[in-house]
Amino acid sequence: MIFVTRKATFSAAHRLYNPTFTDEQNEAVFDKCNNPNGHGHNYVLEVTVKGLPDAKTGYVIDLKQLKDILNVVIIDRVDHKHLNYDVDFLRGIIPTVENLCVMFWRELESRLPSGELHRIRLYESDQNVADYYGAPVTIPTYDLSSERRNEPSYV
Ligand code: NI
């Protein structure tokens, strides 16, 4: 088995909070990431596909094709977006790096022309990274329609 990886980057904003928590609970659990108007990250996404090289091409998957698929299926939909509001397939989930890995997997899995999705690795920063290998997991969704955002204050 051969494992090939394509890397992509995107920048996006998010806010980590649970609408069923009190303000104090959100503050305690999510701390700075609970900032009401969000904050940004420069994400690095690595998608690993496994398989055997094709006899005629030598490819597990054509990495140019994987790049194009990644752009259409993930990057173009999340880059320069607010992950809490702007992305249809992320609606209602808490956009932690863990949950993003799972949701990206679900978008990508059936889109590969060859090989099999092996790992989604997502760096939220140089220090924080999550790996997902496709094990079954339930991601709860929340009603975020009642979300409050602080009005900006002008001095
Ligand atoms: Ni964050």
Short mmCIF file of C-alpha atoms and ligand atoms in Angstrom, two decimals:
data_model
loop_
_atom_site.label_atom_id
_atom_site.label_comp_id
_atom_site.label_asym_id
_atom_site.label_seq_id
_atom_site.Cartn_x
_atom_site.Cartn_y
_atom_site.Cartn_z
CA MET A 1 0.00 0.00 0.00
CA ILE A 2 1.25 3.46 -0.91
CA PHE A 3 0.13 6.65 0.81
CA VAL A 4 0.13 9.94 -1.09
CA THR A 5 -0.63 13.30 0.45
CA ARG A 6 -1.76 16.61 -0.96
CA LYS A 7 -1.43 19.75 1.14
CA ALA A 8 -3.63 22.84 0.87
CA THR A 9 -4.03 26.00 2.91
CA PHE A 10 -6.91 28.31 3.71
CA SER A 11 -7.68 31.18 6.05
CA ALA A 12 -10.95 31.32 7.94
CA ALA A 13 -12.63 32.70 11.04
CA HIS A 14 -14.61 30.85 13.66
CA ARG A 15 -16.03 31.12 17.13
CA LEU A 16 -16.05 28.16 19.51
CA TYR A 17 -19.09 28.13 21.77
CA ASN A 18 -22.03 25.95 22.66
CA PRO A 19 -25.40 27.73 22.66
CA THR A 20 -26.69 25.37 25.37
CA PHE A 21 -23.95 26.57 27.77
CA THR A 22 -24.20 29.66 29.91
CA ASP A 23 -21.88 32.56 29.10
CA GLU A 24 -19.77 31.49 32.08
CA GLN A 25 -19.52 27.89 30.85
CA ASN A 26 -18.56 29.01 27.34
CA GLU A 27 -15.94 31.28 28.82
CA ALA A 28 -14.56 28.49 31.00
CA VAL A 29 -14.48 25.84 28.25
CA PHE A 30 -13.56 27.84 25.16
CA ASP A 31 -11.73 30.81 26.71
CA LYS A 32 -10.30 33.12 24.02
CA CYS A 33 -11.83 31.00 21.25
CA ASN A 34 -15.25 32.08 22.57
CA ASN A 35 -14.68 35.69 21.49
CA PRO A 36 -18.17 36.67 20.32
CA ASN A 37 -17.14 38.08 16.96
CA GLY A 38 -14.73 35.24 16.20
CA HIS A 39 -11.04 35.06 15.41
CA GLY A 40 -8.97 33.76 12.52
CA HIS A 41 -6.63 30.91 11.69
CA ASN A 42 -4.35 30.05 8.81
CA TYR A 43 -5.26 26.39 8.39
CA VAL A 44 -3.10 23.75 6.72
CA LEU A 45 -5.00 20.74 5.39
CA GLU A 46 -3.29 17.48 4.43
CA VAL A 47 -5.30 14.82 2.63
CA THR A 48 -3.77 11.34 2.41
CA VAL A 49 -5.03 8.78 -0.09
CA LYS A 50 -3.96 5.13 -0.04
CA GLY A 51 -3.87 2.52 -2.76
CA LEU A 52 -1.63 0.70 -5.19
CA PRO A 53 0.00 2.52 -8.09
CA ASP A 54 -1.87 2.12 -11.36
CA ALA A 55 0.09 -0.12 -13.73
CA LYS A 56 -0.06 2.35 -16.62
CA THR A 57 0.37 5.69 -14.79
CA GLY A 58 2.23 4.76 -11.61
CA TYR A 59 -0.26 6.90 -9.70
CA VAL A 60 -2.34 5.95 -6.66
CA ILE A 61 -4.25 9.11 -7.51
CA ASP A 62 -3.30 11.88 -9.92
CA LEU A 63 -2.23 14.60 -7.47
CA LYS A 64 -3.23 17.30 -9.93
CA GLN A 65 -6.73 15.83 -9.94
CA LEU A 66 -6.71 15.60 -6.13
CA LYS A 67 -5.68 19.27 -5.97
CA ASP A 68 -8.59 20.28 -8.21
CA ILE A 69 -11.08 18.17 -6.23
CA LEU A 70 -9.81 19.58 -2.94
CA ASN A 71 -10.25 23.11 -4.23
CA VAL A 72 -13.81 22.53 -5.38
CA VAL A 73 -15.00 20.35 -2.50
CA ILE A 74 -13.27 22.09 0.44
CA ILE A 75 -10.96 25.04 -0.11
CA ASP A 76 -13.15 27.27 -2.30
CA ARG A 77 -16.00 26.78 0.18
CA VAL A 78 -14.08 27.66 3.37
CA ASP A 79 -11.28 30.04 2.36
CA HIS A 80 -11.86 33.58 3.69
CA LYS A 81 -15.15 32.51 5.24
CA HIS A 82 -16.58 32.53 8.75
CA LEU A 83 -16.96 28.83 9.49
CA ASN A 84 -19.91 29.37 11.85
CA TYR A 85 -22.04 31.21 9.30
CA ASP A 86 -20.85 30.94 5.72
CA VAL A 87 -20.36 27.25 4.96
CA ASP A 88 -23.40 25.08 4.24
CA PHE A 89 -21.86 21.74 5.24
CA LEU A 90 -20.62 23.15 8.57
CA ARG A 91 -23.94 24.64 9.67
CA GLY A 92 -24.67 24.10 13.36
CA ILE A 93 -21.49 22.24 14.30
CA ILE A 94 -18.92 23.57 16.75
CA PRO A 95 -16.03 24.30 14.36
CA THR A 96 -13.16 22.81 16.35
CA VAL A 97 -10.22 21.40 14.44
CA GLU A 98 -11.50 17.92 15.37
CA ASN A 99 -14.98 18.47 13.98
CA LEU A 100 -13.65 20.13 10.84
CA CYS A 101 -11.58 17.02 10.07
CA VAL A 102 -14.68 14.83 10.23
CA MET A 103 -16.82 17.16 8.11
CA PHE A 104 -14.07 17.50 5.50
CA TRP A 105 -13.76 13.70 5.36
CA ARG A 106 -17.49 13.36 4.70
CA GLU A 107 -17.34 15.86 1.85
CA LEU A 108 -14.30 14.29 0.23
CA GLU A 109 -14.67 10.55 0.72
CA SER A 110 -16.96 9.81 -2.21
CA ARG A 111 -15.27 12.29 -4.57
CA LEU A 112 -11.97 10.50 -5.16
CA PRO A 113 -11.53 9.01 -8.65
CA SER A 114 -9.07 6.37 -7.41
CA GLY A 115 -7.47 5.21 -4.19
CA GLU A 116 -9.15 5.38 -0.79
CA LEU A 117 -9.23 8.27 1.66
CA HIS A 118 -6.85 7.39 4.52
CA ARG A 119 -6.34 10.46 6.66
CA ILE A 120 -7.45 14.05 7.04
CA ARG A 121 -4.88 16.07 8.95
CA LEU A 122 -5.74 19.65 9.80
CA TYR A 123 -3.40 22.17 11.39
CA GLU A 124 -5.22 25.04 13.06
CA SER A 125 -1.87 26.54 13.99
CA ASP A 126 1.73 25.36 14.11
CA GLN A 127 0.98 23.95 17.56
CA ASN A 128 -2.52 22.47 17.16
CA VAL A 129 -3.26 19.63 14.78
CA ALA A 130 -5.91 16.91 14.46
CA ASP A 131 -5.85 13.62 12.52
CA TYR A 132 -8.94 11.71 11.44
CA TYR A 133 -8.93 8.23 9.86
CA GLY A 134 -12.65 7.82 9.20
CA ALA A 135 -13.84 5.95 12.29
CA PRO A 136 -17.59 6.40 12.85
CA VAL A 137 -18.33 9.50 14.92
CA THR A 138 -21.46 11.51 15.60
CA ILE A 139 -21.07 15.28 15.40
CA PRO A 140 -23.97 17.01 17.14
CA THR A 141 -25.46 20.12 15.62
CA TYR A 142 -26.88 23.07 17.52
CA ASP A 143 -29.36 25.77 16.76
CA LEU A 144 -27.10 28.77 16.35
CA SER A 145 -29.87 31.09 15.15
CA SER A 146 -30.19 32.74 18.56
CA GLU A 147 -26.53 33.57 18.75
CA ARG A 148 -25.75 36.93 20.25
CA ARG A 149 -22.90 39.02 18.93
CA ASN A 150 -21.47 41.96 20.75
CA GLU A 151 -22.07 45.28 19.13
CA PRO A 152 -18.82 47.07 18.44
CA SER A 153 -18.09 49.86 20.88
CA TYR A 154 -16.68 53.13 19.63
CA VAL A 155 -14.75 55.45 21.88
NI NI B 1 -9.75 29.18 17.02
#
